[in-house]
Short mmCIF file of C-alpha atoms in Angstrom, two decimals:
data_model
loop_
_atom_site.label_atom_id
_atom_site.label_comp_id
_atom_site.label_asym_id
_atom_site.label_seq_id
_atom_site.Cartn_x
_atom_site.Cartn_y
_atom_site.Cartn_z
CA GLN A 1 30.06 -128.44 -38.84
CA VAL A 2 33.06 -130.16 -37.31
CA GLN A 3 35.74 -127.95 -35.84
CA LEU A 4 38.97 -128.79 -34.06
CA VAL A 5 40.73 -125.70 -32.77
CA GLU A 6 44.23 -125.91 -31.34
CA SER A 7 45.72 -123.36 -28.99
CA GLY A 8 48.66 -122.98 -26.64
CA GLY A 9 51.51 -122.89 -29.11
CA GLY A 10 54.17 -120.22 -29.23
CA LEU A 11 57.84 -119.54 -28.64
CA VAL A 12 59.40 -121.51 -25.80
CA GLN A 13 62.98 -121.63 -24.57
CA PRO A 14 64.82 -124.95 -24.59
CA GLY A 15 64.04 -126.86 -21.43
CA GLY A 16 60.70 -125.16 -21.04
CA SER A 17 57.19 -126.51 -20.96
CA LEU A 18 53.91 -125.85 -22.65
CA ARG A 19 50.37 -127.12 -22.74
CA LEU A 20 48.49 -127.48 -25.98
CA SER A 21 44.71 -127.59 -26.10
CA CYS A 22 42.29 -128.82 -28.71
CA ALA A 23 38.67 -127.75 -28.52
CA ALA A 24 36.23 -129.86 -30.50
CA SER A 25 32.75 -129.06 -31.73
CA GLY A 26 30.31 -130.75 -34.05
CA ILE A 27 31.31 -134.28 -33.03
CA SER A 28 30.33 -136.76 -30.33
CA PHE A 29 33.69 -136.17 -28.73
CA ARG A 30 33.59 -138.91 -26.10
CA PHE A 31 33.41 -141.61 -28.78
CA TYR A 32 36.42 -140.39 -30.74
CA LYS A 33 40.01 -141.50 -30.57
CA MET A 34 42.01 -138.30 -30.30
CA ALA A 35 45.62 -137.64 -31.16
CA TRP A 36 48.28 -135.00 -31.52
CA TYR A 37 50.43 -134.97 -34.63
CA ARG A 38 53.22 -132.63 -35.59
CA GLN A 39 54.97 -131.62 -38.76
CA ALA A 40 58.35 -129.96 -38.87
CA PRO A 41 59.56 -128.07 -41.95
CA GLY A 42 60.62 -130.50 -44.64
CA LYS A 43 59.45 -133.53 -42.71
CA GLN A 44 56.43 -135.79 -42.77
CA ARG A 45 53.63 -135.41 -40.30
CA GLU A 46 54.12 -137.76 -37.36
CA MET A 47 51.97 -138.88 -34.48
CA VAL A 48 53.08 -137.53 -31.12
CA ALA A 49 50.50 -138.96 -28.73
CA ARG A 50 47.14 -140.65 -28.85
CA ILE A 51 44.29 -141.21 -26.39
CA THR A 52 41.39 -143.55 -27.04
CA ALA A 53 37.78 -143.11 -26.01
CA ASP A 54 38.48 -145.27 -22.96
CA ARG A 55 41.60 -143.20 -22.17
CA ARG A 56 44.30 -145.62 -23.21
CA THR A 57 47.35 -143.63 -24.24
CA LEU A 58 50.24 -144.10 -26.63
CA TYR A 59 53.29 -141.88 -27.10
CA SER A 60 55.95 -141.63 -29.74
CA ASP A 61 59.47 -142.40 -28.57
CA SER A 62 60.39 -138.77 -29.19
CA VAL A 63 58.10 -137.47 -26.43
CA LYS A 64 57.63 -140.47 -24.16
CA GLY A 65 58.47 -139.74 -20.56
CA ARG A 66 58.16 -135.98 -20.87
CA SER A 67 54.65 -135.55 -22.23
CA THR A 68 51.13 -136.27 -21.06
CA ILE A 69 48.04 -136.46 -23.22
CA SER A 70 44.64 -136.10 -21.59
CA ARG A 71 41.03 -135.40 -22.43
CA ASP A 72 38.03 -133.77 -20.83
CA ASN A 73 34.91 -135.21 -22.38
CA SER A 74 32.60 -132.82 -20.57
CA GLU A 75 34.44 -129.85 -22.13
CA LYS A 76 35.14 -131.64 -25.42
CA LYS A 77 38.81 -130.84 -25.10
CA MET A 78 42.09 -132.64 -25.44
CA PHE A 79 45.41 -131.55 -24.01
CA LEU A 80 49.10 -132.21 -24.46
CA GLN A 81 51.45 -131.22 -21.68
CA MET A 82 55.07 -131.24 -22.79
CA HIS A 83 58.19 -130.73 -20.69
CA ARG A 84 61.92 -130.41 -21.37
CA LEU A 85 61.27 -129.00 -24.82
CA ALA A 86 64.10 -129.02 -27.32
CA PRO A 87 64.61 -127.38 -30.72
CA GLU A 88 63.70 -130.72 -32.31
CA ASP A 89 60.18 -130.25 -30.97
CA THR A 90 59.70 -127.23 -33.22
CA ALA A 91 56.78 -127.99 -35.50
CA VAL A 92 53.16 -127.29 -36.26
CA TYR A 93 51.06 -129.39 -33.90
CA TYR A 94 47.74 -130.73 -35.15
CA CYS A 95 44.72 -132.11 -33.37
CA ASN A 96 43.23 -135.27 -34.90
CA ALA A 97 39.92 -137.01 -34.22
CA VAL A 98 39.02 -140.44 -35.55
CA ARG A 99 35.93 -142.60 -35.22
CA LYS A 100 35.31 -145.48 -37.60
CA SER A 101 35.60 -144.01 -41.09
CA ARG A 102 35.53 -140.37 -39.97
CA THR A 103 38.77 -138.41 -39.59
CA HIS A 104 39.02 -134.74 -38.71
CA TRP A 105 41.97 -132.37 -38.44
CA GLY A 106 42.53 -129.01 -36.88
CA GLN A 107 44.40 -126.16 -38.54
CA GLY A 108 47.42 -126.56 -36.29
CA THR A 109 49.32 -124.43 -33.82
CA GLN A 110 52.98 -123.47 -34.21
CA VAL A 111 55.42 -124.45 -31.50
CA THR A 112 58.90 -122.98 -31.75
CA VAL A 113 61.62 -123.96 -29.31
CA SER A 114 64.48 -121.52 -29.46
CA SER A 115 66.63 -119.35 -27.26
#
């Protein structure tokens, strides 16, 4: 059974930082392209950052320069470190895993940026 479990969300003050984690099980993690998506209330789900099996990374313009995506294949985990958070970053953040025709999603973790 495939599971992607996100953690690390919560309430953060503007200007703060947080680190999201995604723990994977049931997949050959090292072969998967992994990504973080987010969905704010009333908006479409959007990709935030992506990391390929060979560790090439891609960031959305909204987080570029203040976020770092990484992966630990030995632990089957993916991370997203975000800095200088703003209210616009408030959303549910989802972990995504893709390999060929297989796509898996986590249940999401809420990030709220507010004073």
